[in-house]
Amino acid sequence: MKSEHFTRLSQLILGVSRETFEDLCRYETFIYKWQSHINLVARSTVSDLWSRHIFDSAQLFPLQIKAQNWLDLGSGGGFPGIVIAILLKGRGTGHIDLVESNGKKAAFLRFVITSLSLPATVHCMRIENIYNIIVPPAVITARALTSLVRICEFIAPVVDRETVILIQKGRFYLQELSKAQIKWQFHVIEHTSIISQESVILEMRELQCANL
């Protein structure tokens, strides 16, 4: 099974190293150990961790493979934030800030970062309080966080015309897009998810209030 996982990862991330793959395997082990104490991922998805969470997160990296400063909102158990951090470590440059207000989950994220020596920082606070203490990000990610309208409200204070926003959404994403476009203007590209034909990665740029 490990060889199959490495093969699929290699298809997603060209040139990915065995060392990076082993870091992902160690992360997988940490998830299993902590899951009984903290609900890091939905119980129904634990048995399919690689496909539902690790590969689902890793597919973001090639979309902005040269970006240096990343910000992951509502990191939870570390998807996609920790996966991106592991890929940045493998590349040898870059850093990601992870924002998670749940203290237990933040403690888990810090444990993983320390254990794997990842280029990442955890901020245990509300999203709206983060922007004065981080480097403005080139890429912002969010997965299973909240509505697209709410995400736009969260990130508006920190984005500029060059900021890339990668939001993972499910089959009702068109409804969310329609609601968001009432208040917000942005350029968007829809990337079909490798996990489900009904899910997408919304690549957004040039976010601004529609009333401006």
PDB file of C-alpha atoms in Angstrom:
ATOM      1  CA  MET A   1       0.000   0.000   0.000  1.00  0.00           C
ATOM      2  CA  LYS A   2       2.859   2.436   0.775  1.00  0.00           C
ATOM      3  CA  SER A   3       4.257   1.979  -2.708  1.00  0.00           C
ATOM      4  CA  GLU A   4       0.844   2.788  -4.184  1.00  0.00           C
ATOM      5  CA  HIS A   5       0.618   5.934  -2.073  1.00  0.00           C
ATOM      6  CA  PHE A   6       4.086   7.050  -3.159  1.00  0.00           C
ATOM      7  CA  THR A   7       3.219   6.439  -6.801  1.00  0.00           C
ATOM      8  CA  ARG A   8       0.089   8.546  -6.553  1.00  0.00           C
ATOM      9  CA  LEU A   9       1.924  11.293  -4.668  1.00  0.00           C
ATOM     10  CA  SER A  10       4.584  11.300  -7.392  1.00  0.00           C
ATOM     11  CA  GLN A  11       1.845  11.818  -9.972  1.00  0.00           C
ATOM     12  CA  LEU A  12       0.582  14.834  -8.023  1.00  0.00           C
ATOM     13  CA  ILE A  13       3.951  16.361  -7.099  1.00  0.00           C
ATOM     14  CA  LEU A  14       6.585  15.833  -9.778  1.00  0.00           C
ATOM     15  CA  GLY A  15       9.988  15.042  -8.306  1.00  0.00           C
ATOM     16  CA  VAL A  16       8.689  14.485  -4.761  1.00  0.00           C
ATOM     17  CA  SER A  17      11.304  12.768  -2.601  1.00  0.00           C
ATOM     18  CA  ARG A  18      11.092   9.621  -0.528  1.00  0.00           C
ATOM     19  CA  GLU A  19      11.977  11.756   2.514  1.00  0.00           C
ATOM     20  CA  THR A  20       8.905  13.925   1.940  1.00  0.00           C
ATOM     21  CA  PHE A  21       6.766  10.829   1.559  1.00  0.00           C
ATOM     22  CA  GLU A  22       8.137   9.413   4.817  1.00  0.00           C
ATOM     23  CA  ASP A  23       7.240  12.674   6.591  1.00  0.00           C
ATOM     24  CA  LEU A  24       3.673  12.265   5.324  1.00  0.00           C
ATOM     25  CA  CYS A  25       3.669   8.679   6.600  1.00  0.00           C
ATOM     26  CA  ARG A  26       4.813   9.864  10.037  1.00  0.00           C
ATOM     27  CA  TYR A  27       2.084  12.501   9.991  1.00  0.00           C
ATOM     28  CA  GLU A  28      -0.421   9.757   9.188  1.00  0.00           C
ATOM     29  CA  THR A  29       0.793   7.853  12.266  1.00  0.00           C
ATOM     30  CA  PHE A  30       0.378  10.939  14.449  1.00  0.00           C
ATOM     31  CA  ILE A  31      -3.198  11.373  13.227  1.00  0.00           C
ATOM     32  CA  TYR A  32      -4.070   7.786  14.162  1.00  0.00           C
ATOM     33  CA  LYS A  33      -2.515   8.137  17.625  1.00  0.00           C
ATOM     34  CA  TRP A  34      -4.215  11.426  18.474  1.00  0.00           C
ATOM     35  CA  GLN A  35      -7.574  10.708  16.829  1.00  0.00           C
ATOM     36  CA  SER A  36      -8.831   8.736  19.836  1.00  0.00           C
ATOM     37  CA  HIS A  37      -8.363  11.809  22.040  1.00  0.00           C
ATOM     38  CA  ILE A  38      -9.135  14.634  19.603  1.00  0.00           C
ATOM     39  CA  ASN A  39     -11.546  14.568  16.673  1.00  0.00           C
ATOM     40  CA  LEU A  40      -8.992  15.594  14.065  1.00  0.00           C
ATOM     41  CA  VAL A  41     -10.889  14.203  11.068  1.00  0.00           C
ATOM     42  CA  ALA A  42     -14.373  12.781  10.626  1.00  0.00           C
ATOM     43  CA  ARG A  43     -14.457   9.178  11.871  1.00  0.00           C
ATOM     44  CA  SER A  44     -16.005   8.034   8.595  1.00  0.00           C
ATOM     45  CA  THR A  45     -12.893   9.186   6.704  1.00  0.00           C
ATOM     46  CA  VAL A  46     -10.129   7.836   8.970  1.00  0.00           C
ATOM     47  CA  SER A  47      -9.835   4.570   7.046  1.00  0.00           C
ATOM     48  CA  ASP A  48      -9.285   6.508   3.810  1.00  0.00           C
ATOM     49  CA  LEU A  49      -6.929   9.140   5.196  1.00  0.00           C
ATOM     50  CA  TRP A  50      -4.609   9.310   2.208  1.00  0.00           C
ATOM     51  CA  SER A  51      -7.254   9.860  -0.430  1.00  0.00           C
ATOM     52  CA  ARG A  52      -9.746  11.933   1.545  1.00  0.00           C
ATOM     53  CA  HIS A  53      -7.251  14.177   3.306  1.00  0.00           C
ATOM     54  CA  ILE A  54      -3.560  13.861   2.359  1.00  0.00           C
ATOM     55  CA  PHE A  55      -3.902  13.723  -1.437  1.00  0.00           C
ATOM     56  CA  ASP A  56      -6.833  16.128  -1.279  1.00  0.00           C
ATOM     57  CA  SER A  57      -4.530  18.619   0.453  1.00  0.00           C
ATOM     58  CA  ALA A  58      -1.423  17.908  -1.631  1.00  0.00           C
ATOM     59  CA  GLN A  59      -3.219  18.750  -4.881  1.00  0.00           C
ATOM     60  CA  LEU A  60      -3.124  22.436  -3.903  1.00  0.00           C
ATOM     61  CA  PHE A  61       0.670  22.617  -3.960  1.00  0.00           C
ATOM     62  CA  PRO A  62       1.235  22.343  -7.747  1.00  0.00           C
ATOM     63  CA  LEU A  63      -1.183  25.227  -8.308  1.00  0.00           C
ATOM     64  CA  GLN A  64       1.273  27.605  -6.589  1.00  0.00           C
ATOM     65  CA  ILE A  65       4.425  25.516  -6.435  1.00  0.00           C
ATOM     66  CA  LYS A  66       6.814  28.509  -6.332  1.00  0.00           C
ATOM     67  CA  ALA A  67       4.974  30.489  -3.630  1.00  0.00           C
ATOM     68  CA  GLN A  68       7.003  31.218  -0.498  1.00  0.00           C
ATOM     69  CA  ASN A  69       4.555  32.538   2.104  1.00  0.00           C
ATOM     70  CA  TRP A  70       1.378  30.566   2.736  1.00  0.00           C
ATOM     71  CA  LEU A  71      -1.486  31.041   5.197  1.00  0.00           C
ATOM     72  CA  ASP A  72      -3.935  28.264   6.101  1.00  0.00           C
ATOM     73  CA  LEU A  73      -7.166  29.310   7.827  1.00  0.00           C
ATOM     74  CA  GLY A  74      -8.974  26.975  10.225  1.00  0.00           C
ATOM     75  CA  SER A  75      -6.272  24.315  10.007  1.00  0.00           C
ATOM     76  CA  GLY A  76      -8.041  21.744  12.207  1.00  0.00           C
ATOM     77  CA  GLY A  77      -6.047  18.513  12.081  1.00  0.00           C
ATOM     78  CA  GLY A  78      -3.635  20.013   9.559  1.00  0.00           C
ATOM     79  CA  PHE A  79      -5.371  19.725   6.211  1.00  0.00           C
ATOM     80  CA  PRO A  80      -4.129  21.261   4.057  1.00  0.00           C
ATOM     81  CA  GLY A  81      -1.712  23.257   6.260  1.00  0.00           C
ATOM     82  CA  ILE A  82       0.538  20.473   7.560  1.00  0.00           C
ATOM     83  CA  VAL A  83       0.629  18.726   4.183  1.00  0.00           C
ATOM     84  CA  ILE A  84       1.712  21.995   2.545  1.00  0.00           C
ATOM     85  CA  ALA A  85       4.348  22.459   5.282  1.00  0.00           C
ATOM     86  CA  ILE A  86       5.760  18.994   4.577  1.00  0.00           C
ATOM     87  CA  LEU A  87       5.931  19.770   0.851  1.00  0.00           C
ATOM     88  CA  LEU A  88       7.621  23.126   1.558  1.00  0.00           C
ATOM     89  CA  LYS A  89      10.180  21.338   3.728  1.00  0.00           C
ATOM     90  CA  GLY A  90      10.852  18.940   0.883  1.00  0.00           C
ATOM     91  CA  ARG A  91      11.322  21.851  -1.508  1.00  0.00           C
ATOM     92  CA  GLY A  92      13.727  23.510   0.915  1.00  0.00           C
ATOM     93  CA  THR A  93      12.173  27.001   0.932  1.00  0.00           C
ATOM     94  CA  GLY A  94       8.975  28.673   2.101  1.00  0.00           C
ATOM     95  CA  HIS A  95       6.873  28.952   5.244  1.00  0.00           C
ATOM     96  CA  ILE A  96       3.219  28.514   6.173  1.00  0.00           C
ATOM     97  CA  ASP A  97       1.212  30.052   9.026  1.00  0.00           C
ATOM     98  CA  LEU A  98      -1.579  27.872  10.412  1.00  0.00           C
ATOM     99  CA  VAL A  99      -4.517  29.481  12.207  1.00  0.00           C
ATOM    100  CA  GLU A 100      -6.521  27.242  14.551  1.00  0.00           C
ATOM    101  CA  SER A 101      -8.564  28.586  17.473  1.00  0.00           C
ATOM    102  CA  ASN A 102      -9.149  25.178  19.116  1.00  0.00           C
ATOM    103  CA  GLY A 103      -6.452  24.751  21.759  1.00  0.00           C
ATOM    104  CA  LYS A 104      -6.243  20.950  21.567  1.00  0.00           C
ATOM    105  CA  LYS A 105      -5.963  20.936  17.792  1.00  0.00           C
ATOM    106  CA  ALA A 106      -3.390  23.728  17.925  1.00  0.00           C
ATOM    107  CA  ALA A 107      -1.356  21.629  20.381  1.00  0.00           C
ATOM    108  CA  PHE A 108      -1.472  18.705  17.945  1.00  0.00           C
ATOM    109  CA  LEU A 109      -0.324  20.911  15.073  1.00  0.00           C
ATOM    110  CA  ARG A 110       2.608  22.206  17.133  1.00  0.00           C
ATOM    111  CA  PHE A 111       3.559  18.633  18.051  1.00  0.00           C
ATOM    112  CA  VAL A 112       3.646  17.627  14.379  1.00  0.00           C
ATOM    113  CA  ILE A 113       5.625  20.719  13.368  1.00  0.00           C
ATOM    114  CA  THR A 114       8.220  20.116  16.078  1.00  0.00           C
ATOM    115  CA  SER A 115       8.427  16.366  15.451  1.00  0.00           C
ATOM    116  CA  LEU A 116       8.936  16.774  11.702  1.00  0.00           C
ATOM    117  CA  SER A 117      10.928  20.045  11.821  1.00  0.00           C
ATOM    118  CA  LEU A 118       8.478  21.763   9.513  1.00  0.00           C
ATOM    119  CA  PRO A 119       8.685  25.381   8.268  1.00  0.00           C
ATOM    120  CA  ALA A 120       5.389  26.350   9.884  1.00  0.00           C
ATOM    121  CA  THR A 121       3.974  28.387  12.760  1.00  0.00           C
ATOM    122  CA  VAL A 122       0.702  27.755  14.592  1.00  0.00           C
ATOM    123  CA  HIS A 123      -1.402  30.670  15.783  1.00  0.00           C
ATOM    124  CA  CYS A 124      -4.055  29.651  18.312  1.00  0.00           C
ATOM    125  CA  MET A 125      -6.436  32.551  17.830  1.00  0.00           C
ATOM    126  CA  ARG A 126      -9.397  33.776  15.853  1.00  0.00           C
ATOM    127  CA  ILE A 127      -8.728  34.429  12.185  1.00  0.00           C
ATOM    128  CA  GLU A 128      -9.544  38.126  12.360  1.00  0.00           C
ATOM    129  CA  ASN A 129      -6.742  38.655  14.901  1.00  0.00           C
ATOM    130  CA  ILE A 130      -3.931  37.163  12.813  1.00  0.00           C
ATOM    131  CA  TYR A 131      -3.150  39.794  10.235  1.00  0.00           C
ATOM    132  CA  ASN A 132      -1.036  42.149  12.349  1.00  0.00           C
ATOM    133  CA  ILE A 133       1.430  39.427  13.338  1.00  0.00           C
ATOM    134  CA  ILE A 134       2.181  37.577  10.080  1.00  0.00           C
ATOM    135  CA  VAL A 135       3.969  38.312   6.843  1.00  0.00           C
ATOM    136  CA  PRO A 136       1.370  39.073   4.149  1.00  0.00           C
ATOM    137  CA  PRO A 137       0.828  35.720   2.416  1.00  0.00           C
ATOM    138  CA  ALA A 138       1.225  35.004  -1.276  1.00  0.00           C
ATOM    139  CA  VAL A 139      -1.287  32.152  -0.974  1.00  0.00           C
ATOM    140  CA  ILE A 140      -4.239  31.686   1.390  1.00  0.00           C
ATOM    141  CA  THR A 141      -5.878  28.269   1.776  1.00  0.00           C
ATOM    142  CA  ALA A 142      -9.054  27.094   3.472  1.00  0.00           C
ATOM    143  CA  ARG A 143     -10.688  23.677   3.541  1.00  0.00           C
ATOM    144  CA  ALA A 144     -14.017  22.770   5.171  1.00  0.00           C
ATOM    145  CA  LEU A 145     -13.976  26.088   7.003  1.00  0.00           C
ATOM    146  CA  THR A 146     -17.129  28.140   6.386  1.00  0.00           C
ATOM    147  CA  SER A 147     -19.160  29.716   3.583  1.00  0.00           C
ATOM    148  CA  LEU A 148     -17.351  31.466   0.742  1.00  0.00           C
ATOM    149  CA  VAL A 149     -18.980  34.759   1.742  1.00  0.00           C
ATOM    150  CA  ARG A 150     -17.563  34.444   5.253  1.00  0.00           C
ATOM    151  CA  ILE A 151     -14.123  33.464   3.956  1.00  0.00           C
ATOM    152  CA  CYS A 152     -14.051  36.590   1.787  1.00  0.00           C
ATOM    153  CA  GLU A 153     -14.875  38.668   4.858  1.00  0.00           C
ATOM    154  CA  PHE A 154     -12.055  37.003   6.790  1.00  0.00           C
ATOM    155  CA  ILE A 155      -9.364  37.525   4.186  1.00  0.00           C
ATOM    156  CA  ALA A 156     -10.313  40.950   2.776  1.00  0.00           C
ATOM    157  CA  PRO A 157      -8.038  42.857   5.218  1.00  0.00           C
ATOM    158  CA  VAL A 158      -4.870  41.066   4.071  1.00  0.00           C
ATOM    159  CA  VAL A 159      -5.225  40.391   0.347  1.00  0.00           C
ATOM    160  CA  ASP A 160      -3.980  42.495  -2.539  1.00  0.00           C
ATOM    161  CA  ARG A 161      -4.342  42.057  -6.291  1.00  0.00           C
ATOM    162  CA  GLU A 162      -1.539  39.472  -6.349  1.00  0.00           C
ATOM    163  CA  THR A 163      -2.752  37.270  -3.473  1.00  0.00           C
ATOM    164  CA  VAL A 164      -3.892  33.824  -4.586  1.00  0.00           C
ATOM    165  CA  ILE A 165      -6.774  32.277  -2.634  1.00  0.00           C
ATOM    166  CA  LEU A 166      -7.285  28.503  -2.863  1.00  0.00           C
ATOM    167  CA  ILE A 167     -10.620  27.373  -1.428  1.00  0.00           C
ATOM    168  CA  GLN A 168     -11.764  23.740  -1.503  1.00  0.00           C
ATOM    169  CA  LYS A 169     -15.505  23.330  -1.915  1.00  0.00           C
ATOM    170  CA  GLY A 170     -18.029  20.543  -2.464  1.00  0.00           C
ATOM    171  CA  ARG A 171     -20.867  19.997  -4.891  1.00  0.00           C
ATOM    172  CA  PHE A 172     -22.840  23.080  -3.848  1.00  0.00           C
ATOM    173  CA  TYR A 173     -19.998  25.448  -4.688  1.00  0.00           C
ATOM    174  CA  LEU A 174     -21.943  27.193  -7.489  1.00  0.00           C
ATOM    175  CA  GLN A 175     -24.537  28.358  -4.973  1.00  0.00           C
ATOM    176  CA  GLU A 176     -21.781  29.685  -2.735  1.00  0.00           C
ATOM    177  CA  LEU A 177     -20.140  31.449  -5.667  1.00  0.00           C
ATOM    178  CA  SER A 178     -23.393  33.151  -6.600  1.00  0.00           C
ATOM    179  CA  LYS A 179     -23.930  34.420  -3.050  1.00  0.00           C
ATOM    180  CA  ALA A 180     -20.334  35.613  -2.732  1.00  0.00           C
ATOM    181  CA  GLN A 181     -20.476  37.509  -6.040  1.00  0.00           C
ATOM    182  CA  ILE A 182     -23.328  39.661  -4.752  1.00  0.00           C
ATOM    183  CA  LYS A 183     -20.959  41.351  -2.287  1.00  0.00           C
ATOM    184  CA  TRP A 184     -17.504  40.589  -3.667  1.00  0.00           C
ATOM    185  CA  GLN A 185     -15.687  40.940  -6.960  1.00  0.00           C
ATOM    186  CA  PHE A 186     -12.942  38.470  -7.859  1.00  0.00           C
ATOM    187  CA  HIS A 187     -11.430  36.531 -10.719  1.00  0.00           C
ATOM    188  CA  VAL A 188     -11.945  32.785 -10.244  1.00  0.00           C
ATOM    189  CA  ILE A 189     -10.672  29.612 -11.898  1.00  0.00           C
ATOM    190  CA  GLU A 190     -12.378  26.318 -11.088  1.00  0.00           C
ATOM    191  CA  HIS A 191     -10.107  23.275 -10.763  1.00  0.00           C
ATOM    192  CA  THR A 192     -11.831  19.900 -10.538  1.00  0.00           C
ATOM    193  CA  SER A 193     -10.744  18.013  -7.419  1.00  0.00           C
ATOM    194  CA  ILE A 194      -8.875  14.724  -7.784  1.00  0.00           C
ATOM    195  CA  ILE A 195     -11.089  13.329  -5.014  1.00  0.00           C
ATOM    196  CA  SER A 196     -14.515  13.941  -6.514  1.00  0.00           C
ATOM    197  CA  GLN A 197     -15.832  15.230  -9.816  1.00  0.00           C
ATOM    198  CA  GLU A 198     -18.387  17.179  -7.794  1.00  0.00           C
ATOM    199  CA  SER A 199     -15.747  19.018  -5.731  1.00  0.00           C
ATOM    200  CA  VAL A 200     -13.539  21.896  -6.820  1.00  0.00           C
ATOM    201  CA  ILE A 201     -10.634  24.073  -5.863  1.00  0.00           C
ATOM    202  CA  LEU A 202     -11.588  27.699  -6.390  1.00  0.00           C
ATOM    203  CA  GLU A 203      -8.503  29.707  -7.338  1.00  0.00           C
ATOM    204  CA  MET A 204      -9.420  33.328  -6.635  1.00  0.00           C
ATOM    205  CA  ARG A 205      -7.535  36.582  -7.224  1.00  0.00           C
ATOM    206  CA  GLU A 206      -8.157  40.328  -7.139  1.00  0.00           C
ATOM    207  CA  LEU A 207     -10.698  40.134  -4.314  1.00  0.00           C
ATOM    208  CA  GLN A 208     -12.441  43.387  -3.526  1.00  0.00           C
ATOM    209  CA  CYS A 209     -15.796  44.570  -2.252  1.00  0.00           C
ATOM    210  CA  ALA A 210     -18.323  44.847  -5.078  1.00  0.00           C
ATOM    211  CA  ASN A 211     -19.389  48.290  -3.843  1.00  0.00           C
ATOM    212  CA  LEU A 212     -15.938  49.838  -4.387  1.00  0.00           C
TER     213      LEU A 212
END
